[in-house]
C-alpha cells in the first residue's frame, strides 16, 4: 500500500500533534485581511472543493465566524508525496504532552471533538467525508479572541498577496454566500480541446471600481427583492472567481418556462469585457425570459460546472428537459456532468453563423455554403442527411477539414433531422431566416465595463417585463384577426396568445400550398399519408418535397416527419391537412399546450412556504430560515416588550433544537 500519514507515530483521532502546511500557503494569510465569506454555511458531508487549501480556507472562515481556531491535525501522504487525506480540528482538540519544565504552560486544550475529515477523490476534488460540529467548550464570535489561524501572516512563506486592483477585492462583502464546487474532469482550451496543461486565469478580471459595483448591485437587489439569490466562488487567495445570481421573478418563471433552457455563453466566448453567461427560457408569447446570470473567470470545466451547480441549487434541483448551448467541448462535458438526464442540443443558429469564419478561405466556398444549408435544413430523414453530407464533403474535398469533422461528430446534437423527438419550444431555429438574439443585446457592448452593465441590467429586465405585460394585455383585450376560415385557427384564437397565433397562422396558410395528399399504407389503426408541398430552397429555386404523416384515428394522434410540433409547439401544415381530410374540425386536446395559453394566471411571487424549498438541501434550509428569522427580528425590535418576548421565544426555540440534536 502506497499511502502513509504525515505522522511517524500511529494516527490517533484526538491526540495528534499539530502539523503545518508544507510550502507556501496563503489561505490563512488572506482570511485575516478580508471578511469576504460572510455567514458561511456549516461544513457538511459531500461538500467538494478544488484543492486542499480551499478546504482549509472554507473551514477557517467558518471557524472565524463561529469564534474558534483551526489546527491541521493530520495530513496523509502517498509514497509519491501526494496528499490524499486530511483532518482539520478545533484549536482546542487533543491535549498537550506533559512537560518536565519547572513552570509548564497552563493547559489550553479541552480535547474538543469538533473537526472535519476530507479526502482526495478519483475526480481530483477534495470531498468532506466526516463532520463534527459540536464543541465541548464555549465559543463566541463576539469574544474577539485571537487565534493563530486567523492572523494576517500565513503559516507558509511570508509574502504580500498580489491583487488585481488595489483595495478593490478586499472591500467586497457578499451576503448569504456559499462556496459551491462541482466535479471536474480537467481543463479545456477556448476551442474546446480538453487538456491538463492549459494555463487559465483563476479570477475575474476586475477593473477599478468593479468590485464595489458588484457589492452595490447585490445590496441594492437584496433590498428590493428579499428572495434575490446569489452565490460566489472564490479562488485559493480569496479573490472573486465566479458569480451567480437571479431574482425572485426569474426563479418563479422557471416553474412555468423551465422545460427548455438556452445557456448563452456568447459574451464569455467572444471575449467581452463582461464575461456574462445567462440562462434563457421562452415565455407564453415566445419572448426570451431570464432564468439566471453568471460571471465566469474562464471557459473551464470547473467554472461551468460550478455555475451549473449553483443554478441547479437555485431551481431546487429540478433540471430542464432540454438544454441548448454553443458548440464547445468544455460546455458539453460540464452539461453532461451536472445535467445527465437533460437532452443537450447545440445551437444550430450559432453554428451556422460560424460558417463564414470557419470556411470562407476554402475554394468554392459559396457552393459549399449552399450545399451545407440544403443538407442541414432540408433533410427529412437521417439517411438523407448522411447521403447528402457524404456527397458534399466528397464533391468539395473537405473530408479532412477539422471543423467539418467536429460538426459531423456532433451531428446528433444540432442537425434538426436528429432532434425531432425532443420538445424545444421554439428555441431551436430550423429555418435559415431564423436567428437567435441575446436578451442583453443593445445593453452590453464588447468593451462595456462591468459597472456599466450592472447599471443597465435592471433596465434590460424591466424592458422584458414590460414587453410581456403589453403582450398579455394585447392577447386578453384585442381580438385576433383570423387569416382564414379554418376552424383550427378559430379554435386556438380562444386559447393561445396572439404571437403564438400569428406563427400558427402561417401553418394554416401553408395548408393551401400542400397540393397533393394520398394514402401510402395502413398498419392496423395507423395510416400513413404523403403530403406534397412546394418548398423554397433558396432565393431563386423552389422544389416539391414529400412529407410523410402518420395518423391514428381511434387515438386522434398525428405525427409528421417534418417534426415541427416538437420544434415549435404547434402542429404543422402537413398534419393539419391530414386532420382536415379525415373530417376533424378541432385540434385534438393533447396538441394544445398550456405554456402558450393566455387564460392561465401566472403569478411571479415566490412561494415562501416550506413546500417551495428543497429541505434536503442545506442551502435552501439556510436561506429559508434566514428569511423567516429576519421577519421575527423586524417585529421584535419595535418595542422593549416585543424585544423581551422575542428573546425569550428564541431561547426556547434554541433549547428545543438542542433536544432534537441529542435525540438524533
mmCIF file of C-alpha atoms in Angstrom, residues 62-384:
data_model
loop_
_atom_site.group_PDB
_atom_site.id
_atom_site.type_symbol
_atom_site.label_atom_id
_atom_site.label_comp_id
_atom_site.label_asym_id
_atom_site.label_seq_id
_atom_site.Cartn_x
_atom_site.Cartn_y
_atom_site.Cartn_z
ATOM 1 C CA UNK A 62 -16.485 29.176 9.228
ATOM 2 C CA UNK A 63 -14.333 28.908 12.373
ATOM 3 C CA UNK A 64 -13.685 32.642 12.447
ATOM 4 C CA UNK A 65 -17.408 33.338 12.098
ATOM 5 C CA UNK A 66 -18.215 30.925 14.949
ATOM 6 C CA UNK A 67 -15.360 32.042 17.227
ATOM 7 C CA UNK A 68 -12.816 29.216 17.334
ATOM 8 C CA UNK A 69 -9.422 28.491 15.802
ATOM 9 C CA UNK A 70 -8.359 25.730 13.409
ATOM 10 C CA UNK A 71 -5.490 23.240 13.549
ATOM 11 C CA UNK A 72 -4.284 20.767 10.937
ATOM 12 C CA UNK A 73 -4.466 17.589 12.991
ATOM 13 C CA UNK A 74 -3.376 15.174 10.286
ATOM 14 C CA UNK A 75 -2.381 15.137 6.655
ATOM 15 C CA UNK A 76 -1.934 11.800 4.941
ATOM 16 C CA UNK A 77 0.503 11.381 2.049
ATOM 17 C CA UNK A 78 1.056 8.687 -0.515
ATOM 18 C CA UNK A 79 4.581 7.486 -1.186
ATOM 19 C CA UNK A 80 4.567 9.801 -4.193
ATOM 20 C CA UNK A 81 4.279 12.668 -1.642
ATOM 21 C CA UNK A 82 0.787 13.482 -2.924
ATOM 22 C CA UNK A 83 -1.722 14.467 -0.254
ATOM 23 C CA UNK A 84 -4.767 12.244 -0.273
ATOM 24 C CA UNK A 85 -6.487 12.834 3.081
ATOM 25 C CA UNK A 86 -6.684 15.435 5.818
ATOM 26 C CA UNK A 87 -8.237 16.298 9.135
ATOM 27 C CA UNK A 88 -8.838 19.805 10.441
ATOM 28 C CA UNK A 89 -9.766 20.265 14.079
ATOM 29 C CA UNK A 90 -10.738 22.942 16.535
ATOM 30 C CA UNK A 91 -7.620 24.503 18.052
ATOM 31 C CA UNK A 92 -8.748 23.079 21.424
ATOM 32 C CA UNK A 93 -8.651 19.494 20.134
ATOM 33 C CA UNK A 94 -6.486 16.910 21.910
ATOM 34 C CA UNK A 95 -4.198 17.609 24.880
ATOM 35 C CA UNK A 96 -0.616 18.748 25.023
ATOM 36 C CA UNK A 97 2.075 16.327 26.129
ATOM 37 C CA UNK A 98 3.131 16.650 29.733
ATOM 38 C CA UNK A 99 6.164 18.873 30.175
ATOM 39 C CA UNK A 100 9.025 18.349 32.641
ATOM 40 C CA UNK A 101 9.616 22.085 32.848
ATOM 41 C CA UNK A 102 9.576 23.732 36.262
ATOM 42 C CA UNK A 103 6.896 26.162 35.213
ATOM 43 C CA UNK A 104 4.846 24.437 32.476
ATOM 44 C CA UNK A 105 2.348 26.483 30.473
ATOM 45 C CA UNK A 106 -1.275 26.161 31.563
ATOM 46 C CA UNK A 107 -3.390 23.665 29.600
ATOM 47 C CA UNK A 108 -5.495 25.427 26.969
ATOM 48 C CA UNK A 109 -6.891 22.417 25.138
ATOM 49 C CA UNK A 110 -10.051 20.605 26.118
ATOM 50 C CA UNK A 111 -9.995 17.547 23.861
ATOM 51 C CA UNK A 112 -12.636 19.257 21.718
ATOM 52 C CA UNK A 113 -14.174 16.811 19.165
ATOM 53 C CA UNK A 114 -15.125 19.457 16.557
ATOM 54 C CA UNK A 115 -13.434 18.624 13.274
ATOM 55 C CA UNK A 116 -13.819 17.776 9.585
ATOM 56 C CA UNK A 117 -12.185 14.958 7.632
ATOM 57 C CA UNK A 118 -11.757 15.106 3.879
ATOM 58 C CA UNK A 119 -10.063 13.104 1.169
ATOM 59 C CA UNK A 120 -8.972 13.299 -2.462
ATOM 60 C CA UNK A 121 -11.489 11.597 -4.749
ATOM 61 C CA UNK A 122 -10.929 9.957 -8.129
ATOM 62 C CA UNK A 123 -12.097 13.141 -9.880
ATOM 63 C CA UNK A 124 -9.233 15.030 -8.162
ATOM 64 C CA UNK A 125 -11.651 17.006 -5.968
ATOM 65 C CA UNK A 126 -11.450 17.125 -2.195
ATOM 66 C CA UNK A 127 -14.621 15.851 -0.533
ATOM 67 C CA UNK A 128 -15.628 16.223 3.117
ATOM 68 C CA UNK A 129 -16.312 12.703 4.420
ATOM 69 C CA UNK A 130 -16.921 13.291 8.131
ATOM 70 C CA UNK A 131 -18.056 16.280 10.190
ATOM 71 C CA UNK A 132 -18.399 17.020 13.884
ATOM 72 C CA UNK A 133 -19.801 20.484 14.659
ATOM 73 C CA UNK A 134 -20.237 20.267 18.446
ATOM 74 C CA UNK A 135 -17.584 21.742 20.772
ATOM 75 C CA UNK A 136 -17.027 20.806 24.420
ATOM 76 C CA UNK A 137 -16.134 24.391 25.359
ATOM 77 C CA UNK A 138 -17.714 27.796 24.934
ATOM 78 C CA UNK A 139 -17.221 29.585 21.625
ATOM 79 C CA UNK A 140 -18.296 33.126 20.867
ATOM 80 C CA UNK A 141 -17.937 35.083 17.616
ATOM 81 C CA UNK A 142 -18.028 38.348 19.566
ATOM 82 C CA UNK A 143 -15.292 37.465 22.039
ATOM 83 C CA UNK A 144 -12.572 38.904 19.804
ATOM 84 C CA UNK A 145 -10.246 36.159 20.958
ATOM 85 C CA UNK A 146 -7.040 35.837 18.956
ATOM 86 C CA UNK A 147 -6.390 32.576 17.147
ATOM 87 C CA UNK A 148 -3.295 31.633 15.208
ATOM 88 C CA UNK A 149 -5.256 30.508 12.138
ATOM 89 C CA UNK A 150 -6.892 33.933 11.834
ATOM 90 C CA UNK A 151 -3.810 36.112 11.917
ATOM 91 C CA UNK A 152 -2.636 38.152 8.928
ATOM 92 C CA UNK A 153 0.597 36.274 8.188
ATOM 93 C CA UNK A 154 0.139 32.740 6.899
ATOM 94 C CA UNK A 155 1.805 29.592 8.096
ATOM 95 C CA UNK A 156 3.920 29.356 4.987
ATOM 96 C CA UNK A 157 6.193 31.851 3.307
ATOM 97 C CA UNK A 158 5.533 35.394 4.448
ATOM 98 C CA UNK A 159 4.675 37.478 1.426
ATOM 99 C CA UNK A 160 2.281 40.123 0.190
ATOM 100 C CA UNK A 161 -0.636 38.851 -1.840
ATOM 101 C CA UNK A 162 -0.890 40.272 -5.357
ATOM 102 C CA UNK A 163 -4.304 41.812 -6.027
ATOM 103 C CA UNK A 164 -5.677 42.579 -9.462
ATOM 104 C CA UNK A 165 -6.829 46.035 -8.406
ATOM 105 C CA UNK A 166 -5.606 47.587 -5.154
ATOM 106 C CA UNK A 167 -8.194 47.703 -2.389
ATOM 107 C CA UNK A 168 -10.979 46.542 -4.701
ATOM 108 C CA UNK A 169 -11.175 42.816 -3.992
ATOM 109 C CA UNK A 170 -10.592 43.387 -0.289
ATOM 110 C CA UNK A 171 -13.570 45.697 0.086
ATOM 111 C CA UNK A 172 -16.278 43.467 -1.333
ATOM 112 C CA UNK A 173 -18.589 41.727 1.110
ATOM 113 C CA UNK A 174 -21.342 39.452 -0.132
ATOM 114 C CA UNK A 175 -24.412 38.234 1.727
ATOM 115 C CA UNK A 176 -25.587 34.661 2.327
ATOM 116 C CA UNK A 177 -22.548 33.470 0.412
ATOM 117 C CA UNK A 178 -21.897 29.789 -0.140
ATOM 118 C CA UNK A 179 -18.932 28.131 -1.810
ATOM 119 C CA UNK A 180 -20.257 25.525 -4.211
ATOM 120 C CA UNK A 181 -17.767 23.299 -6.002
ATOM 121 C CA UNK A 182 -18.668 20.670 -8.551
ATOM 122 C CA UNK A 183 -16.827 17.769 -10.024
ATOM 123 C CA UNK A 184 -14.449 18.488 -12.879
ATOM 124 C CA UNK A 185 -12.550 16.464 -15.427
ATOM 125 C CA UNK A 186 -9.635 18.704 -16.352
ATOM 126 C CA UNK A 187 -9.393 21.953 -18.253
ATOM 127 C CA UNK A 188 -10.225 22.775 -21.841
ATOM 128 C CA UNK A 189 -8.991 25.493 -24.114
ATOM 129 C CA UNK A 190 -11.111 28.105 -25.833
ATOM 130 C CA UNK A 191 -11.569 25.854 -28.848
ATOM 131 C CA UNK A 192 -12.982 23.115 -26.684
ATOM 132 C CA UNK A 193 -9.955 20.830 -26.641
ATOM 133 C CA UNK A 194 -9.548 19.098 -23.316
ATOM 134 C CA UNK A 195 -6.119 19.005 -21.715
ATOM 135 C CA UNK A 196 -4.289 19.194 -18.421
ATOM 136 C CA UNK A 197 -1.608 21.772 -19.093
ATOM 137 C CA UNK A 198 -3.696 24.770 -20.133
ATOM 138 C CA UNK A 199 -2.997 27.886 -18.101
ATOM 139 C CA UNK A 200 -6.229 29.718 -17.250
ATOM 140 C CA UNK A 201 -6.937 32.823 -15.282
ATOM 141 C CA UNK A 202 -8.147 31.855 -11.840
ATOM 142 C CA UNK A 203 -10.053 35.020 -11.024
ATOM 143 C CA UNK A 204 -12.351 37.582 -12.566
ATOM 144 C CA UNK A 205 -10.548 40.372 -14.377
ATOM 145 C CA UNK A 206 -11.863 43.306 -12.376
ATOM 146 C CA UNK A 207 -11.183 46.916 -13.239
ATOM 147 C CA UNK A 208 -11.015 49.720 -10.654
ATOM 148 C CA UNK A 209 -14.443 50.130 -9.114
ATOM 149 C CA UNK A 210 -15.841 46.803 -10.373
ATOM 150 C CA UNK A 211 -15.771 45.047 -7.016
ATOM 151 C CA UNK A 212 -17.554 47.940 -5.330
ATOM 152 C CA UNK A 213 -20.071 47.927 -8.195
ATOM 153 C CA UNK A 214 -20.807 44.228 -7.589
ATOM 154 C CA UNK A 215 -21.246 44.884 -3.878
ATOM 155 C CA UNK A 216 -23.600 47.795 -4.521
ATOM 156 C CA UNK A 217 -25.533 45.800 -7.111
ATOM 157 C CA UNK A 218 -26.069 42.807 -4.817
ATOM 158 C CA UNK A 219 -27.005 45.037 -1.869
ATOM 159 C CA UNK A 220 -29.471 47.013 -4.000
ATOM 160 C CA UNK A 221 -31.069 43.864 -5.409
ATOM 161 C CA UNK A 222 -31.429 42.300 -1.956
ATOM 162 C CA UNK A 223 -33.073 45.428 -0.580
ATOM 163 C CA UNK A 224 -35.584 45.487 -3.440
ATOM 164 C CA UNK A 225 -36.057 41.695 -3.549
ATOM 165 C CA UNK A 226 -35.724 39.627 -0.336
ATOM 166 C CA UNK A 227 -35.669 36.459 -2.469
ATOM 167 C CA UNK A 228 -32.764 37.598 -4.606
ATOM 168 C CA UNK A 229 -30.355 34.643 -4.784
ATOM 169 C CA UNK A 230 -26.601 34.984 -5.212
ATOM 170 C CA UNK A 231 -23.657 32.629 -4.880
ATOM 171 C CA UNK A 232 -19.954 33.457 -5.023
ATOM 172 C CA UNK A 233 -16.947 31.282 -5.841
ATOM 173 C CA UNK A 234 -13.535 32.329 -4.535
ATOM 174 C CA UNK A 235 -10.099 31.128 -5.519
ATOM 175 C CA UNK A 236 -7.463 29.964 -3.061
ATOM 176 C CA UNK A 237 -6.458 33.584 -2.342
ATOM 177 C CA UNK A 238 -9.994 34.697 -1.592
ATOM 178 C CA UNK A 239 -10.340 36.627 -4.881
ATOM 179 C CA UNK A 240 -13.570 36.561 -6.854
ATOM 180 C CA UNK A 241 -13.537 33.777 -9.414
ATOM 181 C CA UNK A 242 -17.159 33.125 -10.425
ATOM 182 C CA UNK A 243 -20.515 34.718 -9.582
ATOM 183 C CA UNK A 244 -24.131 33.603 -9.977
ATOM 184 C CA UNK A 245 -27.322 35.496 -9.242
ATOM 185 C CA UNK A 246 -31.026 35.525 -10.036
ATOM 186 C CA UNK A 247 -34.076 37.394 -8.765
ATOM 187 C CA UNK A 248 -37.367 36.030 -7.449
ATOM 188 C CA UNK A 249 -39.240 36.657 -10.706
ATOM 189 C CA UNK A 250 -36.724 34.588 -12.661
ATOM 190 C CA UNK A 251 -36.935 31.816 -10.071
ATOM 191 C CA UNK A 252 -40.724 31.669 -10.440
ATOM 192 C CA UNK A 253 -40.538 31.978 -14.234
ATOM 193 C CA UNK A 254 -38.532 28.748 -14.287
ATOM 194 C CA UNK A 255 -41.566 26.945 -12.871
ATOM 195 C CA UNK A 256 -43.589 27.925 -15.949
ATOM 196 C CA UNK A 257 -40.953 28.008 -18.686
ATOM 197 C CA UNK A 258 -38.078 25.827 -17.488
ATOM 198 C CA UNK A 259 -38.731 22.853 -19.763
ATOM 199 C CA UNK A 260 -36.256 24.132 -22.380
ATOM 200 C CA UNK A 261 -33.330 26.389 -21.448
ATOM 201 C CA UNK A 262 -30.655 28.001 -23.576
ATOM 202 C CA UNK A 263 -27.312 28.720 -21.898
ATOM 203 C CA UNK A 264 -25.945 31.802 -23.658
ATOM 204 C CA UNK A 265 -22.138 31.980 -23.449
ATOM 205 C CA UNK A 266 -21.682 34.416 -26.342
ATOM 206 C CA UNK A 267 -20.213 37.198 -24.220
ATOM 207 C CA UNK A 268 -17.756 34.860 -22.495
ATOM 208 C CA UNK A 269 -16.659 33.015 -25.642
ATOM 209 C CA UNK A 270 -16.299 36.220 -27.683
ATOM 210 C CA UNK A 271 -14.071 37.825 -25.028
ATOM 211 C CA UNK A 272 -16.341 40.666 -23.947
ATOM 212 C CA UNK A 273 -15.092 42.727 -21.008
ATOM 213 C CA UNK A 274 -18.101 41.368 -19.090
ATOM 214 C CA UNK A 275 -17.756 37.537 -19.152
ATOM 215 C CA UNK A 276 -21.510 37.011 -18.884
ATOM 216 C CA UNK A 277 -23.302 33.663 -19.034
ATOM 217 C CA UNK A 278 -27.103 33.736 -18.959
ATOM 218 C CA UNK A 279 -29.814 31.090 -18.621
ATOM 219 C CA UNK A 280 -32.665 31.877 -21.036
ATOM 220 C CA UNK A 281 -36.136 30.409 -21.434
ATOM 221 C CA UNK A 282 -39.080 31.394 -23.625
ATOM 222 C CA UNK A 283 -42.432 32.583 -22.245
ATOM 223 C CA UNK A 284 -46.034 32.131 -23.479
ATOM 224 C CA UNK A 285 -45.540 34.876 -26.080
ATOM 225 C CA UNK A 286 -42.370 33.330 -27.490
ATOM 226 C CA UNK A 287 -40.311 36.090 -25.815
ATOM 227 C CA UNK A 288 -36.972 35.409 -24.130
ATOM 228 C CA UNK A 289 -37.127 35.290 -20.340
ATOM 229 C CA UNK A 290 -34.127 35.430 -17.998
ATOM 230 C CA UNK A 291 -33.694 32.486 -15.590
ATOM 231 C CA UNK A 292 -30.295 33.365 -14.089
ATOM 232 C CA UNK A 293 -26.950 35.072 -14.727
ATOM 233 C CA UNK A 294 -23.298 34.381 -14.009
ATOM 234 C CA UNK A 295 -19.838 35.855 -14.469
ATOM 235 C CA UNK A 296 -17.016 33.368 -15.038
ATOM 236 C CA UNK A 297 -13.253 33.743 -14.798
ATOM 237 C CA UNK A 298 -12.713 31.494 -17.799
ATOM 238 C CA UNK A 299 -14.098 28.806 -20.101
ATOM 239 C CA UNK A 300 -13.083 25.849 -17.954
ATOM 240 C CA UNK A 301 -14.997 22.754 -16.984
ATOM 241 C CA UNK A 302 -14.567 23.731 -13.333
ATOM 242 C CA UNK A 303 -16.116 27.179 -13.839
ATOM 243 C CA UNK A 304 -19.028 25.903 -15.918
ATOM 244 C CA UNK A 305 -19.674 23.047 -13.500
ATOM 245 C CA UNK A 306 -19.658 25.427 -10.538
ATOM 246 C CA UNK A 307 -22.102 27.763 -12.305
ATOM 247 C CA UNK A 308 -24.469 24.963 -13.311
ATOM 248 C CA UNK A 309 -24.499 23.537 -9.795
ATOM 249 C CA UNK A 310 -25.205 26.999 -8.371
ATOM 250 C CA UNK A 311 -28.143 27.396 -10.760
ATOM 251 C CA UNK A 312 -29.363 23.864 -10.050
ATOM 252 C CA UNK A 313 -29.379 24.704 -6.330
ATOM 253 C CA UNK A 314 -31.465 27.797 -7.043
ATOM 254 C CA UNK A 315 -34.075 25.849 -9.041
ATOM 255 C CA UNK A 316 -34.475 23.216 -6.323
ATOM 256 C CA UNK A 317 -32.511 20.551 -8.156
ATOM 257 C CA UNK A 318 -35.094 20.212 -10.941
ATOM 258 C CA UNK A 319 -33.189 20.337 -14.240
ATOM 259 C CA UNK A 320 -34.783 21.259 -17.585
ATOM 260 C CA UNK A 321 -35.789 18.614 -20.106
ATOM 261 C CA UNK A 322 -33.586 20.083 -22.831
ATOM 262 C CA UNK A 323 -30.565 22.404 -22.764
ATOM 263 C CA UNK A 324 -29.209 24.356 -25.731
ATOM 264 C CA UNK A 325 -25.604 25.609 -25.726
ATOM 265 C CA UNK A 326 -22.827 26.687 -28.044
ATOM 266 C CA UNK A 327 -20.634 24.055 -29.701
ATOM 267 C CA UNK A 328 -17.867 23.711 -27.117
ATOM 268 C CA UNK A 329 -16.341 20.529 -25.686
ATOM 269 C CA UNK A 330 -15.896 22.199 -22.310
ATOM 270 C CA UNK A 331 -19.586 23.078 -22.148
ATOM 271 C CA UNK A 332 -20.619 19.620 -23.307
ATOM 272 C CA UNK A 333 -18.564 17.979 -20.562
ATOM 273 C CA UNK A 334 -19.982 20.255 -17.839
ATOM 274 C CA UNK A 335 -23.593 19.825 -19.006
ATOM 275 C CA UNK A 336 -23.181 16.037 -19.125
ATOM 276 C CA UNK A 337 -21.812 16.101 -15.570
ATOM 277 C CA UNK A 338 -24.423 18.364 -13.939
ATOM 278 C CA UNK A 339 -27.485 17.624 -16.120
ATOM 279 C CA UNK A 340 -27.064 13.967 -17.149
ATOM 280 C CA UNK A 341 -30.796 13.438 -17.781
ATOM 281 C CA UNK A 342 -31.387 16.570 -19.869
ATOM 282 C CA UNK A 343 -31.113 16.330 -23.647
ATOM 283 C CA UNK A 344 -28.193 18.518 -24.692
ATOM 284 C CA UNK A 345 -28.570 20.313 -28.038
ATOM 285 C CA UNK A 346 -26.064 22.582 -29.768
ATOM 286 C CA UNK A 347 -27.317 25.895 -31.128
ATOM 287 C CA UNK A 348 -27.936 25.490 -34.858
ATOM 288 C CA UNK A 349 -28.066 29.242 -35.500
ATOM 289 C CA UNK A 350 -24.766 29.802 -33.661
ATOM 290 C CA UNK A 351 -23.094 27.036 -35.688
ATOM 291 C CA UNK A 352 -24.367 28.417 -38.994
ATOM 292 C CA UNK A 353 -23.190 31.911 -38.015
ATOM 293 C CA UNK A 354 -19.664 30.492 -37.763
ATOM 294 C CA UNK A 355 -19.685 29.125 -41.330
ATOM 295 C CA UNK A 356 -18.094 32.219 -42.947
ATOM 296 C CA UNK A 357 -15.407 32.387 -40.259
ATOM 297 C CA UNK A 358 -14.552 28.682 -40.498
ATOM 298 C CA UNK A 359 -14.947 28.042 -44.246
ATOM 299 C CA UNK A 360 -14.513 31.410 -46.003
ATOM 300 C CA UNK A 361 -10.973 30.620 -47.145
ATOM 301 C CA UNK A 362 -11.934 27.384 -48.889
ATOM 302 C CA UNK A 363 -12.057 27.019 -52.661
ATOM 303 C CA UNK A 364 -15.685 27.032 -53.885
ATOM 304 C CA UNK A 365 -16.815 28.485 -50.529
ATOM 305 C CA UNK A 366 -20.193 29.696 -51.843
ATOM 306 C CA UNK A 367 -21.022 26.272 -53.287
ATOM 307 C CA UNK A 368 -20.006 24.596 -50.010
ATOM 308 C CA UNK A 369 -22.180 27.007 -48.006
ATOM 309 C CA UNK A 370 -25.244 26.326 -50.166
ATOM 310 C CA UNK A 371 -24.663 22.556 -50.042
ATOM 311 C CA UNK A 372 -24.345 22.699 -46.262
ATOM 312 C CA UNK A 373 -27.606 24.669 -45.962
ATOM 313 C CA UNK A 374 -29.500 22.164 -48.118
ATOM 314 C CA UNK A 375 -28.067 19.226 -46.199
ATOM 315 C CA UNK A 376 -28.892 20.646 -42.791
ATOM 316 C CA UNK A 377 -32.255 22.353 -43.353
ATOM 317 C CA UNK A 378 -33.928 20.115 -45.947
ATOM 318 C CA UNK A 379 -33.036 16.552 -44.952
ATOM 319 C CA UNK A 380 -36.162 14.803 -43.685
ATOM 320 C CA UNK A 381 -34.590 11.514 -42.607
ATOM 321 C CA UNK A 382 -31.204 10.620 -41.099
ATOM 322 C CA UNK A 383 -30.276 8.530 -44.135
ATOM 323 C CA UNK A 384 -30.959 11.534 -46.387
#
